[in-house]
Short mmCIF file of C-alpha atoms and ligand atoms in Angstrom, two decimals:
data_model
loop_
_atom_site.label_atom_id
_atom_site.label_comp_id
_atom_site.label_asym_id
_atom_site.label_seq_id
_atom_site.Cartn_x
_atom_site.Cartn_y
_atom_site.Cartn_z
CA UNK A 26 -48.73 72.44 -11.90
CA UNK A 27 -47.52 69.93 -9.42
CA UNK A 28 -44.05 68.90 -10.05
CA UNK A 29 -43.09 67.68 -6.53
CA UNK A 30 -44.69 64.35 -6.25
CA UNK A 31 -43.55 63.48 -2.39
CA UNK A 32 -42.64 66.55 -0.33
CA UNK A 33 -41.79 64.70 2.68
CA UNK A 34 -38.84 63.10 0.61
CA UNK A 35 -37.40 66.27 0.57
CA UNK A 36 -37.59 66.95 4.05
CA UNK A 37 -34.33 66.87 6.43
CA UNK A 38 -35.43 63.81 8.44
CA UNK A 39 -36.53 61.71 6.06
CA UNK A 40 -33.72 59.09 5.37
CA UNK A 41 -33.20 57.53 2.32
CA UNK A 42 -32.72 54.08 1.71
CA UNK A 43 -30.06 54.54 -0.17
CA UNK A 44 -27.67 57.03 0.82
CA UNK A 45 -24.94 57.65 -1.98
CA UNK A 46 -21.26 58.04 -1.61
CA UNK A 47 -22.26 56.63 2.14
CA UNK A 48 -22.17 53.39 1.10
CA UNK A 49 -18.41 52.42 2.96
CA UNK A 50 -18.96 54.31 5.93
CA UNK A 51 -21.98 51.77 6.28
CA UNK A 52 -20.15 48.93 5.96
CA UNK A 53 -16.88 50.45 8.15
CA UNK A 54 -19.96 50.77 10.84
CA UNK A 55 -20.64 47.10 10.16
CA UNK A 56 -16.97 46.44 10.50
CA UNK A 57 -16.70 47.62 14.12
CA UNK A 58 -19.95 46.11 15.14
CA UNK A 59 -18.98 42.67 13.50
CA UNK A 60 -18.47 40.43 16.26
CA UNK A 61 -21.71 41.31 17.63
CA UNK A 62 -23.26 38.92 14.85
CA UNK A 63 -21.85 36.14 16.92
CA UNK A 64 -24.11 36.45 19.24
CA UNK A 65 -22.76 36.26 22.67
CA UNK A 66 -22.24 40.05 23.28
CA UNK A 67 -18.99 39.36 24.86
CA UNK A 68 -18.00 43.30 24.42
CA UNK A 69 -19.39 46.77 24.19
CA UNK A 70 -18.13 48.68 21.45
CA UNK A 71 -17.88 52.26 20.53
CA UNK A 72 -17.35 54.28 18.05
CA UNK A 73 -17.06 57.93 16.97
CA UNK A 74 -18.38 59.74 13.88
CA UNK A 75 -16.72 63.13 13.21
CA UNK A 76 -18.21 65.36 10.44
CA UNK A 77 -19.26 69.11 9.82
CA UNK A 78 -23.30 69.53 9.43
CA UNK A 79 -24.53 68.39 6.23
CA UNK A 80 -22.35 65.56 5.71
CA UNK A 81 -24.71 62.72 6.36
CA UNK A 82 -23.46 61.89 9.36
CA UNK A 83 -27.10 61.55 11.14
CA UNK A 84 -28.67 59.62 8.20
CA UNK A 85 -25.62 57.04 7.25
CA UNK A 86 -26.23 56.28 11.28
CA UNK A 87 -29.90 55.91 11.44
CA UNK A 88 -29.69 53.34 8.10
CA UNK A 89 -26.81 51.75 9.38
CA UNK A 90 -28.67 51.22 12.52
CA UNK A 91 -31.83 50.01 11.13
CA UNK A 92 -30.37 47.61 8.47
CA UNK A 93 -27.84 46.54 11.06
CA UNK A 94 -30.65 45.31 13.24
CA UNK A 95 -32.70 43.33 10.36
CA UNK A 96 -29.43 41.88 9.08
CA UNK A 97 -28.52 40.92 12.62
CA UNK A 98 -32.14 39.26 12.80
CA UNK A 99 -32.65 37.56 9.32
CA UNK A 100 -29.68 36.64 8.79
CA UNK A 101 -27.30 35.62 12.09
CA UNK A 102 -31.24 35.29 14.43
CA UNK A 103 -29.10 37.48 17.00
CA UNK A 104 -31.23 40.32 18.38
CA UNK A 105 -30.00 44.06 18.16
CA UNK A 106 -32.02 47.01 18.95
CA UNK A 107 -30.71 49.95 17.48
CA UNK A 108 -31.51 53.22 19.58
CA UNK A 109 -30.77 56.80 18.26
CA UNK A 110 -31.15 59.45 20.91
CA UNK A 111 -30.47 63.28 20.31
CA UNK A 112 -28.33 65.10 22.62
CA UNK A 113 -29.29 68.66 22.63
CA UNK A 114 -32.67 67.17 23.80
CA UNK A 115 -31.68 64.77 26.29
CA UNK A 116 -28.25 66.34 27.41
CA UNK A 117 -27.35 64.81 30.53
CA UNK A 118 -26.65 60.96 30.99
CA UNK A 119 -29.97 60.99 33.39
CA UNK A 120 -32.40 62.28 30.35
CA UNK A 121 -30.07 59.66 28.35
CA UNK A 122 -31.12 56.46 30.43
CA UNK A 123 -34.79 57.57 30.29
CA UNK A 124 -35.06 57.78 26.60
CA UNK A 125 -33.04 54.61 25.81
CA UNK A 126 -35.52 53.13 28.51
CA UNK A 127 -38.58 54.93 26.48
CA UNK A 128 -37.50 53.47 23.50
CA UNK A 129 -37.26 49.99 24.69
CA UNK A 130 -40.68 50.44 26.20
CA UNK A 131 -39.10 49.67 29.69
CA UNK A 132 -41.34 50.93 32.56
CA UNK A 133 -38.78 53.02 35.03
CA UNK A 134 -40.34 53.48 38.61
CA UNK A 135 -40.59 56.75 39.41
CA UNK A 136 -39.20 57.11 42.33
CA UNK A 137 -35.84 59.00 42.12
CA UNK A 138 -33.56 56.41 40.44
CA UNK A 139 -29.68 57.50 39.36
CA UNK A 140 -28.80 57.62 35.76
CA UNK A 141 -26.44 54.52 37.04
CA UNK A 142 -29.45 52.33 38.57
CA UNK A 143 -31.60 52.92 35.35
CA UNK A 144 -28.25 51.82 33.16
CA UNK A 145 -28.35 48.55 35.24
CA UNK A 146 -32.16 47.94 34.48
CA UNK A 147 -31.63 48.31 31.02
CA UNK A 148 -29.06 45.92 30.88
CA UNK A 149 -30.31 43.24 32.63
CA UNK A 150 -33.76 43.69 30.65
CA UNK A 151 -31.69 43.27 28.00
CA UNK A 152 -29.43 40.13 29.17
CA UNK A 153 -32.65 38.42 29.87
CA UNK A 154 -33.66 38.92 26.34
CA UNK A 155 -30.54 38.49 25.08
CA UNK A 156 -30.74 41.46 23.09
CA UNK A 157 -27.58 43.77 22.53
CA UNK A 158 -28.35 47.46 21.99
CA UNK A 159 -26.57 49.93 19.78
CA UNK A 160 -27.09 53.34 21.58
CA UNK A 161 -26.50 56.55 18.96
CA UNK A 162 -25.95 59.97 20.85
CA UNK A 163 -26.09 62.19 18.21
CA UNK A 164 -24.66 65.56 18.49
CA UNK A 165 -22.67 64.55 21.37
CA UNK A 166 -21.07 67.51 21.70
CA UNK A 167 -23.90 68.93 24.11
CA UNK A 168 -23.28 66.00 26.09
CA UNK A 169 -19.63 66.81 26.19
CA UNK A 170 -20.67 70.59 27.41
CA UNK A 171 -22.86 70.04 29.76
CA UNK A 172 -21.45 66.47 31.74
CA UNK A 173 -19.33 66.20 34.33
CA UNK A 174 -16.27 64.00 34.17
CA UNK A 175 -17.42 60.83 36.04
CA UNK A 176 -20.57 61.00 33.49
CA UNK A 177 -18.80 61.13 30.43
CA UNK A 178 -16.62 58.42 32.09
CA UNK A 179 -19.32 56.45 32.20
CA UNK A 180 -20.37 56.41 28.64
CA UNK A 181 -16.57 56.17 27.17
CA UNK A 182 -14.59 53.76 28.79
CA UNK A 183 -14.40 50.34 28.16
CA UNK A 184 -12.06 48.68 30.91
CA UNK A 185 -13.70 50.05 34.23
CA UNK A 186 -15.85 47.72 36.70
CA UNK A 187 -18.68 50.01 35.21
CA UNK A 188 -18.60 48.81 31.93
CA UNK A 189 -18.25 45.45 33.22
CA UNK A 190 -22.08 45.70 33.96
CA UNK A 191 -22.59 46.93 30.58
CA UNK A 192 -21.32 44.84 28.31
CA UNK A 193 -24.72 44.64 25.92
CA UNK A 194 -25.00 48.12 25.32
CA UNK A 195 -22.33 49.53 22.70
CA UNK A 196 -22.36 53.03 21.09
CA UNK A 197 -21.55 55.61 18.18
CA UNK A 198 -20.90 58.74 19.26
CA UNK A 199 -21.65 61.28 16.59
CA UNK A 200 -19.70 65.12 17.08
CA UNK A 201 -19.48 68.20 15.08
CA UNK A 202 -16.29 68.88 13.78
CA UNK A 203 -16.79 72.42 15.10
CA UNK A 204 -17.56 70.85 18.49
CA UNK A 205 -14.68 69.64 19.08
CA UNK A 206 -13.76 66.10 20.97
CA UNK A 207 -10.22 67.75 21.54
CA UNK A 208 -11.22 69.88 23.94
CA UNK A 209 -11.59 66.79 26.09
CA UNK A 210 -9.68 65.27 28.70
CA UNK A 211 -6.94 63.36 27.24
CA UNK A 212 -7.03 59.91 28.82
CA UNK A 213 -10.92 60.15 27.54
CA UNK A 214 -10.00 61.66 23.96
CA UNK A 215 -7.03 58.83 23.73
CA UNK A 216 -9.74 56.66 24.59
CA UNK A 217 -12.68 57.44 22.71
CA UNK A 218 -10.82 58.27 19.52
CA UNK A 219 -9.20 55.29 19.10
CA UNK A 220 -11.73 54.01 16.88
CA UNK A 221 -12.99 57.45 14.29
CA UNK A 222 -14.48 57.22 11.00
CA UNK A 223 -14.86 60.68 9.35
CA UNK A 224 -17.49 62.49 6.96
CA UNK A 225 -15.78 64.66 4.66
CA UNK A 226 -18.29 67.62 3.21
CA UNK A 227 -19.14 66.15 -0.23
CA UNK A 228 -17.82 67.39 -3.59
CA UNK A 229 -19.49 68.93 -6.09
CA UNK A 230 -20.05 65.35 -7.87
CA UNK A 231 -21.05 63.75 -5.10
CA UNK A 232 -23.64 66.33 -4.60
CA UNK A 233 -24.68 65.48 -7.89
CA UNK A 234 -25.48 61.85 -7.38
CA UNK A 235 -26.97 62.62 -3.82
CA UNK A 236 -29.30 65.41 -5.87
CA UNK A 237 -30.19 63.01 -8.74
CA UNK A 238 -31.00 59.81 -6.47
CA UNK A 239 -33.37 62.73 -4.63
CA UNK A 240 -34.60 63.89 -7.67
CA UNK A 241 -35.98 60.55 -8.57
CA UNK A 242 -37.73 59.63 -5.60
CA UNK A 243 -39.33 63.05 -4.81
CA UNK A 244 -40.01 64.70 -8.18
CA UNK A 245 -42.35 63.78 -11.16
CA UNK A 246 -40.13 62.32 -14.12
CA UNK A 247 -38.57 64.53 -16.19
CA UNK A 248 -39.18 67.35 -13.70
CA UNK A 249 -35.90 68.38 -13.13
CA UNK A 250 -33.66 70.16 -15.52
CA UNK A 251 -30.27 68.39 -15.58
CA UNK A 252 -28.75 72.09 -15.42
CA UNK A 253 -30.21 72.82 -11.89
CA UNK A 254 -28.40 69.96 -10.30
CA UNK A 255 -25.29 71.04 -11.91
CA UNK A 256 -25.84 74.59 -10.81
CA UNK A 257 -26.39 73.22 -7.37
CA UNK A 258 -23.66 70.31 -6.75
CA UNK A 259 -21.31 73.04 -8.07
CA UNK A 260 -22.40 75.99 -5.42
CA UNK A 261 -22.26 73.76 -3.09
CA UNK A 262 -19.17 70.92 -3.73
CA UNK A 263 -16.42 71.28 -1.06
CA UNK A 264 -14.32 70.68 -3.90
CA UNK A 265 -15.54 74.02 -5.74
CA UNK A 266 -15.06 76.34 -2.59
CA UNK A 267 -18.24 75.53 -1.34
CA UNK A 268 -19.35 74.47 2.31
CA UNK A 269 -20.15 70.40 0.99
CA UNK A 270 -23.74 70.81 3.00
CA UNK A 271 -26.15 68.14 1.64
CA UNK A 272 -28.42 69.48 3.76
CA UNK A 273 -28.53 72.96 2.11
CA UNK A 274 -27.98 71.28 -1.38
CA UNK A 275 -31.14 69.44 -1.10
CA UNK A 276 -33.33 72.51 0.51
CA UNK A 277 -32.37 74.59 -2.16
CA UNK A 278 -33.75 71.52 -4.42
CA UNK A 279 -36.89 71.80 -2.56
CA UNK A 280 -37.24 75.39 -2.44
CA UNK A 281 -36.28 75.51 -6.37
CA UNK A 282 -39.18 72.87 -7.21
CA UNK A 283 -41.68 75.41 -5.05
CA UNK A 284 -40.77 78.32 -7.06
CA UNK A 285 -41.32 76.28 -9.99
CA UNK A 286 -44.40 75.38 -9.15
CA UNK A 287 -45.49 78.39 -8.03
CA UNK A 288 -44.61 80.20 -11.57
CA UNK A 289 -46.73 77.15 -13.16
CA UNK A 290 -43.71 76.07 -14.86
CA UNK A 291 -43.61 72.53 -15.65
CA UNK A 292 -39.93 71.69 -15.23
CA UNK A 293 -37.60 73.61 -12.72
CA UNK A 294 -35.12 75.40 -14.72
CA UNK A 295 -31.47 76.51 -13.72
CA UNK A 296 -33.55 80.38 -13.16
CA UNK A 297 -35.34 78.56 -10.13
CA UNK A 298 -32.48 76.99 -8.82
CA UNK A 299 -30.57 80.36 -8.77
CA UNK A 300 -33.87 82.38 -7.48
CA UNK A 301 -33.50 79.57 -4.72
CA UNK A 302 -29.62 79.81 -4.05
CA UNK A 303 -30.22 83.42 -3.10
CA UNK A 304 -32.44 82.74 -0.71
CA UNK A 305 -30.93 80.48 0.87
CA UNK A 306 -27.96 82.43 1.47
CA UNK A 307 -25.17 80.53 3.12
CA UNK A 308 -24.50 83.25 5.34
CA UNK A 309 -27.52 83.32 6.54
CA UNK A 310 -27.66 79.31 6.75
CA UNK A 311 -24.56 79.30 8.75
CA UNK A 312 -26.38 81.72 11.08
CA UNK A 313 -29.48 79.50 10.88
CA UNK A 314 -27.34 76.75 11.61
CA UNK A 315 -26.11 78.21 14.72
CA UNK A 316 -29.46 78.68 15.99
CA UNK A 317 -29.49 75.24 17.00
CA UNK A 318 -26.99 75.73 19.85
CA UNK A 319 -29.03 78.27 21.21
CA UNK A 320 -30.61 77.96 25.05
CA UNK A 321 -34.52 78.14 25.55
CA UNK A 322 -34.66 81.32 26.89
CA UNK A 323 -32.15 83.24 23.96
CA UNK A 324 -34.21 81.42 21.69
CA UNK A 325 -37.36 83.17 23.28
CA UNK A 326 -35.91 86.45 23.21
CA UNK A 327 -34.99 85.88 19.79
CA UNK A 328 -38.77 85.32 18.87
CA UNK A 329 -39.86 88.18 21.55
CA UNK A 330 -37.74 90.22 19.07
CA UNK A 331 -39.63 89.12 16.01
CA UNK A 332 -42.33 89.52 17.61
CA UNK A 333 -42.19 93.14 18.43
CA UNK A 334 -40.38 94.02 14.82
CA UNK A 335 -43.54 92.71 13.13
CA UNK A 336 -45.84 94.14 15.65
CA UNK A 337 -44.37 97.74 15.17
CA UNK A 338 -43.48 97.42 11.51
CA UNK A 339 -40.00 99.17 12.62
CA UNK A 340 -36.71 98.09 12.06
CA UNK A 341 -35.40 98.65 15.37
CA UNK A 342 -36.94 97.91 18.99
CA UNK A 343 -35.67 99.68 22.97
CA UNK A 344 -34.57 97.14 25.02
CA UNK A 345 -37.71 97.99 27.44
CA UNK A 346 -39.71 96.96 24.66
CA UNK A 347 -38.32 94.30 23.44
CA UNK A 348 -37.62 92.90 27.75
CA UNK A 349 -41.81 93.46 27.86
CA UNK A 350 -42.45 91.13 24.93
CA UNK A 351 -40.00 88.87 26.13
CA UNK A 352 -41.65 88.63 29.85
CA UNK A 353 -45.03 87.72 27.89
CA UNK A 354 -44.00 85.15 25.89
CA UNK A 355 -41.73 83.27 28.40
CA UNK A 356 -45.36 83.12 30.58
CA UNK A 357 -46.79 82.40 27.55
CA UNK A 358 -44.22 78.83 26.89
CA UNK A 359 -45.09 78.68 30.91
CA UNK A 360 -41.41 79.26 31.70
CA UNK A 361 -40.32 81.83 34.44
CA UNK A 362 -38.31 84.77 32.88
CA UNK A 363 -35.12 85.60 33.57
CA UNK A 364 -33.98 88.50 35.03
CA UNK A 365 -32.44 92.01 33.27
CA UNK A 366 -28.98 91.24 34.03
CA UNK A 367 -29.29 87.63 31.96
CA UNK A 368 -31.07 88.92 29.51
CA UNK A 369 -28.47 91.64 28.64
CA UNK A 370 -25.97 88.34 28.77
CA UNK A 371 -28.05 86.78 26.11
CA UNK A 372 -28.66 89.77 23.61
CA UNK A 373 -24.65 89.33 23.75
CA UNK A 374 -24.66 86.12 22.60
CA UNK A 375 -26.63 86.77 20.00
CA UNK A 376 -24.92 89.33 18.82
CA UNK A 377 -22.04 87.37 19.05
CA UNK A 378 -23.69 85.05 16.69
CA UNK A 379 -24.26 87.51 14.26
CA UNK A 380 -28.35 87.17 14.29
CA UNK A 381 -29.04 90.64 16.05
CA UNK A 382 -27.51 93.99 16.48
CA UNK A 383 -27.36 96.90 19.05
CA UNK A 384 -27.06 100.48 19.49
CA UNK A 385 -26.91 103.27 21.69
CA UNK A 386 -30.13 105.22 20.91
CA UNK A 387 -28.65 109.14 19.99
CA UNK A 388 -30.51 112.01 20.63
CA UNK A 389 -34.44 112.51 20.37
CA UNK A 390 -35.10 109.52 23.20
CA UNK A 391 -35.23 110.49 26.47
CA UNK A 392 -32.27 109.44 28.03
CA UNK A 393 -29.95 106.66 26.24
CA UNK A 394 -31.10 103.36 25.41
CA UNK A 395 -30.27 100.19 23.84
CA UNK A 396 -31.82 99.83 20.74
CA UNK A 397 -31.86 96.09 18.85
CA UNK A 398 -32.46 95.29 15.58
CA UNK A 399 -32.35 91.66 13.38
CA UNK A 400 -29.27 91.78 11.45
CA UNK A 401 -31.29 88.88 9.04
CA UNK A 402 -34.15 89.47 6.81
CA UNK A 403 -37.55 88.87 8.50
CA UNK A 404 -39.00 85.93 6.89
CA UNK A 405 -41.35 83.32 7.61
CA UNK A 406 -39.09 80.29 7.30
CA UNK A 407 -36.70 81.58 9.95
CA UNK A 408 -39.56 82.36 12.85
CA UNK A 409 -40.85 79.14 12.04
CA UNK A 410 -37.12 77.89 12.86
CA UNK A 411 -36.76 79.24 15.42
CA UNK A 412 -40.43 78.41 16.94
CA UNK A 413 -39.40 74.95 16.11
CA UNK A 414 -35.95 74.88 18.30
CA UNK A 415 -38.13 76.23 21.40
CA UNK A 416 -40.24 73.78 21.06
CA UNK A 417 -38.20 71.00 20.87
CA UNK A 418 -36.51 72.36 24.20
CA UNK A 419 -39.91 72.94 26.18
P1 ADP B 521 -25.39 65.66 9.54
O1 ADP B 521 -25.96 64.74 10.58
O2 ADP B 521 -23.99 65.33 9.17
O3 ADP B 521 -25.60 67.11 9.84
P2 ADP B 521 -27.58 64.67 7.96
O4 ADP B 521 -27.42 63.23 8.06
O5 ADP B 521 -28.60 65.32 8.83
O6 ADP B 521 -26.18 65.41 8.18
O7 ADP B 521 -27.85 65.03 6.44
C1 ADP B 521 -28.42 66.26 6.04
C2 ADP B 521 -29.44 66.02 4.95
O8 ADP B 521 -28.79 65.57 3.76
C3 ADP B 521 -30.45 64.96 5.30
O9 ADP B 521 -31.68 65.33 4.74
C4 ADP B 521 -29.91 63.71 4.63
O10 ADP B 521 -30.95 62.82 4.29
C5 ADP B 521 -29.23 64.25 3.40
N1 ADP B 521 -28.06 63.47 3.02
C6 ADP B 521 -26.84 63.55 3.58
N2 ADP B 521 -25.99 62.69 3.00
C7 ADP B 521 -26.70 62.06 2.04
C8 ADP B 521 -26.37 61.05 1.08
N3 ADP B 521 -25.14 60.54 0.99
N4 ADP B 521 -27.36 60.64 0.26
C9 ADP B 521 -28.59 61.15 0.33
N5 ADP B 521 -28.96 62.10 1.20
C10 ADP B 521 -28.03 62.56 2.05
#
């Protein structure tokens, strides 16, 4: 029996057009971008979101930005582009320029320009349009990492001879809580921070109306037992001691509808939605969640690893081994492999993490080795994560 009637509803990009309990962050976004409905772009503005995953933080922005710009069109016949650009992807302010030029359709010569000189093109392109662009950098935090000072100069502050040139570009800045914008410099934190609107994690009845509102668009009527979202919204609600993910509160959803459908039952029941919640163990998502902050080649060792523990059927791998398989595969993504000494740096960051463990092999091996094991349970969905987070860095 079918009970899911559009999957891709339930996916984590798809956004909503309605985005509950989101509704005055919206319009605090259309506060601070107000005067740009006037239509002579006198000023750049910027703005920071702050938020732990899960909170909406990436959806609220990408509706905001996309009603901002019909609104702005219909309504006032100013023209803004909105522009959303991910920053563990394009991490440095160079990768920055060329996607915000990509998604203008602006042709850059390719000849070496600076991240500066392709800033300028951009803005006059878009003075003699007389468009003004609204630049998200989502997770921002990688930007933060990996910039130097005069970069990140670039992008925050207003009252420079720099930003004089680029007056038609403004931006929201969107950070993880856990990555913090304290760590910065203070005349840039005092700066940047002056304007911050903050995602709490939701509560438990918050969840409930995000769930429902889901529930409706992705399910067949009646589909979903009213139990199930309770059971959900309350293992999840900030306000009952959970982590106030909407993310996780909506894949366990998704997963409960499968199992439901996969048991032929015609309704998912509060037994799916628990079957679910264990397998989606928070733990384990926090772990998952982690993943994302992960470097190519860690990632690829991670997989190597996988690889091998499926290959041998045994729970542990040597680090010979498990080096071999990693060699392979980084030919195989067509990326050199890095050397012994790096790649016992990495199996120490992910064992940092949590997602792998080590040992000193004891007798019955020649000599002493390393031996490494996954401290997860193998399963499908979380190769498939990881394949996914390589190949959104190749
Ligand atoms: P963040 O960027 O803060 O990590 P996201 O915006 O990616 O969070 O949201 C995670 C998931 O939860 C997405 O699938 C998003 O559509 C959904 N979601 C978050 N907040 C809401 C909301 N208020 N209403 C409906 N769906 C939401």
């Amino acid at each position: 029996v079918l009970i899911i009637k559009h999957k891709d509803k339930l996916s984590p990009d798809y956004v909503p057009e309605n985005l509950p309990h989101r509704e005055e962050k919206i319009k605090e976004l259309g506060f601070v971008f107000r005067d740009l409905l006037a239509g002579d772009a006198k000023d750049s503005e910027r703005v920071v979101i702050v938020g732990r995953t899960g909170t909406g933080k990436t959806a609220t922005v990408r509706l905001f930005g996309k009603n901002f710009e019909d609104i702005a069109e219909r309504e006032y016949g100013v023209k803004v582009k909105y522009v959303h650009v991910n920053c563990y992807r394009h991490r440095t302010l160079y990768l920055i320029s060329q996607e915000i030029a990509n998604a203008l359709k602006l042709p850059i010569p390719s000849r070496g320009l600076s991240a500066q000189e392709v800033f300028k093109m951009i803005h006059e392109y878009l003075d003699r349009r007389n468009i003004h662009l609204i630049v998200a950098l989502d997770e921002f935090g990688h930007f933060l990492n990996t910039a130097n000072t005069e970069e990140i100069y670039f992008l925050v502050r207003l009252y420079d001879e720099i930003s004089a040139i680029i007056k038609r570009i403004s931006y929201i800045f969107i950070v993880n809580e856990s990555h913090s914008i304290y760590k910065l410099d203070r005349s840039i934190r005092d700066h940047i921070a002056r304007r911050l609107i903050e995602f709490p994690p939701y509560k438990s009845m918050e969840l409930y109306d995000i769930l429902k509102y889901r529930v409706d668009e992705a399910f067949n009527d009646n589909a979903v037992d009213d139990e199930v979202l309770q059971f959900i919204s309350n293992t999840y609600g900030y306000d009952k001691g959970g982590n106030g993910n909407a993310r996780i509160a909506i894949e366990t959803l998704s997963l409960a509808g499968e199992i439901a459908e996969k048991e032929g039952s015609p309704v998912v029941l509060l037994d799916h939605a628990k079957k679910a919640n264990s397998t989606i163990n928070p733990e384990i998502q926090e772990i998952v969640d982690s993943l994302s902050y992960l470097d190519l080649h860690q990632l690829i060792l991670l997989k190597a690893l996988i690889r091998v523990l499926n290959k041998s059927k045994a729970d542990e791998v040597t680090m010979g081994t498990l080096e071999e398989e990693y060699i392979s595969l980084a030919r195989e993504f067509n990326e050199e492999p890095r050397r012994h000494t790096q790649v016992y740096e990495y199996l120490r960051k992910l064992k940092v993490i949590g997602i792998i463990n080590t040992r000193q092999s004891g007798k019955g091996m020649r000599g002493r080795t390393t031996l490494v094991s996954l401290s997860l349970p193998l399963d499908k969905r979380l190769d498939d994560y990881i394949m996914q987070q390589i190949v959104v860095r190749l």
